[in-house]
Amino acid sequence: MQALRTTASVALAASVLLTATGCTSGSSGTSDAPAAPKLTTTTPAATGALDNVNWNLPMGEPTTLDPARVGDYSPSTVESNLCDPLLRLKADYSVAPGLASSWDQPDATTLVLNLRSGVKFWDGRTMTPQDVVASLQRQRDPRTQSVNITLFASVKSIAATGAHQVTVRFTKPDVLFLKALANGFGAVGEASYVKKAGASYGTAKGGLMCTGPFELASWKPGESITVRRNDAYWDTALKPKAKQVTFKFVTDGSTLAGALLSGQIDGSYEISSAAAKTLRSSSAGTVYYGPSAQTNYLTATSPDSPLADPKIVRALSLVLDRDALVKNVYDGAAQKLKTFVPPFVWQKAEGSSVYSKGYDALPAVPAVDVDKAKKLLGQATSKKRTLSVAIPAGDQQSLQTLTFLQAGAKKIGLKVVIKQLQPTQMSGLFYDASLRKGLDATMVMGYVEIPEALSYAQLLTASDSLFNWTKYHNDKVTALLGEAQSTLDATKRADLFTRAQALYTKDLPLVPIASPYERMFLNKRISGAPASFAYINMPWAAYLGATGGATS
């Protein structure tokens, strides 16, 4: 996933992040970077119907739409409109009921999910508790290759316990399981269809069978994916105004900007900074900036990498001019990070004040200090002075970031070699160790997809995590995060997390860079889409519609 996903003072105050309602308009008449972009979680409500919306996936074509295996920007952007999860993420990063109308925890190791009645799959069959159980249980099978398999570590059993009820029992309390039900982990597929499709489920050949506001209509590999409105959608308040949405795969920023300006493509999340600058001065539509749980950082790809040495990590951090980076690379639309979990993640969480206090107590983002960096490099255990760093081909933001780092590293005797990989290879290296051979590090455009900070921290620090490439281990960090996961008291959990955060911020081999704000463009004929990064796990396209009253 170009993206270690899952699951944020504070360059902007929390109140600004959550209550700002402005946006930068295409009629602003200037292409200068906004000093402080106004952030909004939503866009003006749509008022009319649409026959078709052409939407872009700037990270390229998905490799799968199977919710169990979705772990990157492109597949999540599509799948979130197709397969409803048991819980639903909202635009402000809070959680609401989804296919589960409510849930109870009668004791610390029992979770009861109360399912909605009358929910139907696209083929007309009624969703049953057995479908829910099967959807969860198949992710425990290693053959499924689920990106969520670690969430079952504390699960004892999952069973249908009523006509509209599923009960999960745990060997010990586990707060992550419930919160993860708001993403692909909690998506429900029709059991018989999934079984028949087998390994092809979620592909162009095997298709999907879910309950979402759109259903998969066609997938033309290399060209487009089209989804059409589900007129029998259970959530009548969210019946889509668009009859269909066609997803394109334009990965080059300049080409995308041209397509958006001409109207060939109606909208896109994750537009580049350069594209945003061009589009802001156009009357073709509007660039919106939203609060985000995205996180950009540089991380080592193996225990043998020079970047696995904490002193080299600190040296590189000291030669990276983040103020210049935010201004020139992110076009002002980002906040510097002290660590890798962005503050937006906890803004709506219980215990938010504890999280914020813990983040504020971390060491300040360092100013550039070449002399100190040279001394650290001289003290480093690793004597290798060349770093091969992977980024996605065509990703100008990552390329510019590494160019900044390259220039700073050169001043202290480190050579940074930039390796541009094709999207499939770049996405694959996060899961396939063989694709990381010959690399020392990679730029991560990660995101925390559920409102629980410890979920992302465990991805990078747990000894058995798929993403702990350097075999990082800190007994105190492991103990604190483990206790936090088993603690149902939100305030206590926040305290345990921030204590662990203070420790791993010192010795985890990665260089925090920034949290970019969400950048979305809508042309002037459409509106309604959420503008925050929460789109990654919510049925955002169901909110899209025309800005006028007539079908267009």
Coordinates of N, CA, C and O in Angstrom, one line a residue, residues 262-345:
S262 N -10.3 20.3 -18.3 CA -11.1 20.1 -19.5 C -12.5 19.5 -19.2 O -13.3 19.6 -20.1
G263 N -12.6 18.9 -18.1 CA -13.9 18.3 -17.7 C -13.9 16.8 -18.1 O -15.0 16.2 -17.9
Q264 N -12.8 16.3 -18.7 CA -12.8 14.8 -19.0 C -12.9 14.0 -17.7 O -13.5 12.9 -17.7
I265 N -12.4 14.5 -16.6 CA -12.6 13.9 -15.3 C -13.2 14.9 -14.4 O -12.8 16.1 -14.4
D266 N -14.2 14.5 -13.6 CA -15.0 15.5 -12.8 C -14.3 15.8 -11.5 O -14.6 16.8 -10.9
G267 N -13.6 14.8 -10.9 CA -13.1 15.0 -9.6 C -12.0 14.0 -9.2 O -11.9 13.0 -9.8
S268 N -11.3 14.3 -8.1 CA -10.3 13.4 -7.6 C -9.9 13.8 -6.2 O -9.8 15.0 -5.9
Y269 N -9.7 12.8 -5.4 CA -9.0 13.0 -4.1 C -7.5 12.9 -4.4 O -7.1 12.4 -5.5
E270 N -6.7 13.2 -3.5 CA -5.2 13.1 -3.5 C -4.6 13.8 -4.8 O -3.6 13.2 -5.3
I271 N -5.1 14.9 -5.1 CA -4.4 15.6 -6.2 C -3.1 16.2 -5.7 O -3.0 16.4 -4.5
S272 N -2.1 16.3 -6.6 CA -0.8 16.7 -6.1 C -0.8 18.2 -5.8 O -1.7 19.0 -6.2
S273 N 0.2 18.6 -5.1 CA 0.4 20.0 -4.7 C 0.5 20.9 -6.0 O -0.1 22.0 -6.1
A274 N 1.2 20.4 -7.0 CA 1.4 21.2 -8.2 C 0.1 21.3 -8.9 O -0.3 22.4 -9.4
A275 N -0.7 20.2 -9.0 CA -2.0 20.2 -9.6 C -3.0 21.2 -8.9 O -3.7 22.0 -9.5
A276 N -2.9 21.2 -7.5 CA -3.7 22.1 -6.7 C -3.4 23.5 -7.0 O -4.4 24.3 -7.1
K277 N -2.2 23.8 -7.2 CA -1.8 25.2 -7.5 C -2.4 25.7 -8.8 O -2.8 26.8 -9.0
T278 N -2.3 24.8 -9.8 CA -2.9 25.1 -11.1 C -4.4 25.2 -11.1 O -5.0 26.1 -11.6
L279 N -5.0 24.3 -10.4 CA -6.5 24.2 -10.4 C -7.1 25.3 -9.5 O -8.2 25.8 -9.8
R280 N -6.4 25.8 -8.5 CA -6.9 26.9 -7.7 C -7.2 28.2 -8.5 O -8.1 29.0 -8.2
S281 N -6.4 28.4 -9.6 CA -6.6 29.6 -10.3 C -7.6 29.5 -11.5 O -7.7 30.3 -12.4
S282 N -8.2 28.3 -11.6 CA -9.2 28.0 -12.7 C -10.6 28.2 -12.2 O -10.9 28.0 -11.0
S283 N -11.5 28.5 -13.2 CA -12.9 28.6 -12.9 C -13.6 27.3 -13.2 O -14.8 27.2 -13.1
A284 N -12.8 26.3 -13.5 CA -13.4 25.0 -13.8 C -14.0 24.3 -12.6 O -14.9 23.4 -12.7
G285 N -13.6 24.6 -11.4 CA -14.1 24.0 -10.2 C -13.5 24.5 -9.0 O -12.9 25.6 -8.9
T286 N -13.5 23.7 -7.9 CA -13.0 24.1 -6.6 C -12.0 23.1 -6.0 O -12.2 21.9 -6.1
V287 N -10.9 23.6 -5.5 CA -10.0 22.8 -4.7 C -10.4 22.9 -3.2 O -10.5 24.0 -2.7
Y288 N -10.7 21.8 -2.6 CA -11.0 21.7 -1.2 C -9.9 21.1 -0.4 O -9.2 20.1 -0.8
Y289 N -9.6 21.7 0.8 CA -8.6 21.1 1.7 C -9.4 20.6 2.9 O -10.2 21.3 3.5
G290 N -9.0 19.4 3.3 CA -9.7 18.8 4.5 C -8.7 18.2 5.5 O -7.6 17.9 5.2
P291 N -9.1 18.1 6.7 CA -8.3 17.5 7.8 C -8.0 16.0 7.4 O -8.7 15.3 6.7
S292 N -6.8 15.6 7.8 CA -6.3 14.3 7.3 C -5.6 13.5 8.3 O -4.9 14.0 9.2
A293 N -5.7 12.2 8.2 CA -5.0 11.2 9.0 C -3.8 10.6 8.2 O -3.4 9.5 8.6
Q294 N -3.4 11.3 7.2 CA -2.3 10.8 6.4 C -1.0 11.1 7.1 O -0.8 12.1 7.8
T295 N 0.0 10.3 6.8 CA 1.3 10.5 7.5 C 2.4 10.1 6.5 O 2.4 9.1 5.9
N296 N 3.4 11.1 6.3 CA 4.5 10.8 5.3 C 5.8 10.7 6.2 O 6.1 11.6 7.0
Y297 N 6.5 9.7 5.9 CA 7.8 9.5 6.6 C 8.7 8.6 5.8 O 8.3 7.9 4.9
L298 N 10.0 8.6 6.2 CA 11.0 7.8 5.6 C 11.3 6.7 6.5 O 11.5 6.9 7.7
T299 N 11.3 5.4 6.1 CA 11.5 4.3 7.0 C 12.5 3.3 6.3 O 12.5 3.1 5.1
A300 N 13.3 2.6 7.2 CA 14.2 1.6 6.7 C 13.4 0.4 6.3 O 12.3 0.1 6.8
T301 N 14.0 -0.3 5.3 CA 13.3 -1.5 4.7 C 13.9 -2.8 5.2 O 13.4 -3.9 4.8
S302 N 15.0 -2.8 6.0 CA 15.6 -4.1 6.5 C 16.4 -3.7 7.7 O 16.9 -2.6 7.9
P303 N 16.8 -4.8 8.5 CA 17.7 -4.5 9.6 C 19.1 -4.1 9.2 O 19.8 -3.5 10.0
D304 N 19.4 -4.4 8.0 CA 20.8 -4.1 7.5 C 20.9 -2.7 6.9 O 22.0 -2.3 6.5
S305 N 19.8 -2.0 6.8 CA 19.8 -0.7 6.2 C 20.5 0.3 7.1 O 20.4 0.2 8.3
P306 N 21.3 1.2 6.5 CA 21.9 2.2 7.4 C 20.9 3.0 8.2 O 21.2 3.5 9.3
L307 N 19.7 3.1 7.6 CA 18.6 3.9 8.3 C 18.1 3.1 9.5 O 17.3 3.7 10.3
A308 N 18.5 1.9 9.7 CA 18.1 1.1 10.9 C 18.9 1.6 12.1 O 18.6 1.3 13.2
D309 N 20.0 2.4 11.8 CA 20.8 2.9 12.9 C 20.2 4.2 13.4 O 20.1 5.2 12.6
P310 N 19.8 4.3 14.7 CA 19.1 5.5 15.2 C 19.9 6.8 15.0 O 19.4 7.9 14.8
K311 N 21.3 6.7 15.0 CA 22.1 7.9 14.9 C 22.0 8.5 13.4 O 22.0 9.7 13.2
I312 N 21.9 7.6 12.5 CA 21.7 8.0 11.1 C 20.3 8.6 10.9 O 20.1 9.6 10.1
V313 N 19.3 8.0 11.6 CA 18.0 8.5 11.5 C 18.0 10.0 12.0 O 17.4 10.9 11.4
R314 N 18.6 10.2 13.2 CA 18.6 11.5 13.7 C 19.4 12.5 12.9 O 19.1 13.7 12.7
A315 N 20.5 12.0 12.3 CA 21.3 12.8 11.4 C 20.5 13.3 10.2 O 20.5 14.5 9.8
L316 N 19.8 12.4 9.6 CA 18.9 12.8 8.4 C 17.8 13.7 8.8 O 17.5 14.7 8.1
S317 N 17.3 13.5 10.0 CA 16.2 14.4 10.5 C 16.7 15.8 10.6 O 16.0 16.8 10.4
L318 N 18.0 15.9 11.0 CA 18.6 17.2 11.2 C 19.0 18.0 10.0 O 19.3 19.2 10.0
V319 N 19.0 17.3 8.8 CA 19.3 18.0 7.6 C 18.1 18.2 6.7 O 18.2 18.8 5.6
L320 N 16.9 17.9 7.2 CA 15.7 18.0 6.4 C 15.0 19.3 6.9 O 14.5 19.4 8.0
D321 N 14.9 20.3 6.0 CA 14.3 21.6 6.3 C 12.8 21.4 6.1 O 12.3 21.6 5.0
R322 N 12.1 21.1 7.1 CA 10.7 20.8 7.0 C 9.8 22.1 6.7 O 8.8 22.0 6.1
D323 N 10.3 23.2 7.2 CA 9.5 24.5 6.9 C 9.6 24.7 5.4 O 8.5 25.1 4.8
A324 N 10.7 24.6 4.8 CA 10.8 24.8 3.4 C 10.1 23.7 2.6 O 9.5 24.0 1.6
L325 N 10.1 22.5 3.2 CA 9.4 21.4 2.5 C 7.9 21.6 2.5 O 7.2 21.5 1.5
V326 N 7.3 22.0 3.6 CA 5.9 22.3 3.7 C 5.5 23.4 2.7 O 4.5 23.3 2.0
K327 N 6.3 24.4 2.7 CA 6.0 25.6 1.8 C 6.1 25.2 0.3 O 5.3 25.6 -0.5
N328 N 7.2 24.6 0.0 CA 7.5 24.4 -1.4 C 7.0 23.1 -2.1 O 6.7 23.1 -3.2
V329 N 7.0 22.0 -1.3 CA 6.6 20.7 -1.8 C 5.1 20.5 -1.6 O 4.4 20.1 -2.5
Y330 N 4.6 20.8 -0.3 CA 3.2 20.6 0.0 C 2.4 21.8 -0.3 O 1.2 21.8 0.0
D331 N 3.0 22.9 -0.9 CA 2.2 24.1 -1.2 C 1.5 24.7 0.0 O 0.4 25.3 -0.1
G332 N 2.2 24.5 1.2 CA 1.6 25.0 2.4 C 0.5 24.2 3.0 O 0.0 24.5 4.1
A333 N 0.1 23.1 2.4 CA -1.1 22.3 2.8 C -0.6 21.1 3.6 O -0.9 20.0 3.1
A334 N 0.1 21.3 4.7 CA 0.5 20.1 5.5 C 0.9 20.7 6.8 O 1.2 21.9 7.0
Q335 N 1.0 19.8 7.8 CA 1.6 20.2 9.1 C 2.8 19.3 9.4 O 2.8 18.1 9.0
K336 N 3.8 19.9 9.9 CA 5.0 19.1 10.3 C 4.6 18.1 11.4 O 3.7 18.3 12.2
L337 N 5.3 16.9 11.4 CA 5.0 15.9 12.4 C 6.2 15.6 13.4 O 7.3 15.6 12.9
K338 N 5.9 15.4 14.6 CA 6.9 15.1 15.6 C 7.1 13.5 15.6 O 8.2 13.0 15.9
T339 N 6.0 12.8 15.2 CA 6.1 11.4 15.1 C 5.2 10.9 14.0 O 4.9 11.8 13.1
F340 N 4.8 9.7 13.9 CA 4.2 9.2 12.6 C 2.7 9.1 12.7 O 2.0 8.8 11.7
V341 N 2.1 9.4 13.9 CA 0.6 9.3 14.0 C 0.1 10.8 14.1 O 0.4 11.5 15.0
P342 N -0.7 11.2 13.1 CA -1.1 12.6 13.0 C -2.2 12.9 14.0 O -3.1 12.0 14.3
P343 N -2.3 14.1 14.5 CA -3.3 14.5 15.6 C -4.7 14.3 15.2 O -5.6 14.1 16.1
F344 N -5.1 14.4 13.9 CA -6.5 14.2 13.5 C -7.1 12.9 13.9 O -8.3 12.8 14.2
V345 N -6.2 11.9 14.1 CA -6.7 10.6 14.4 C -7.5 10.6 15.8 O -8.5 9.9 15.9

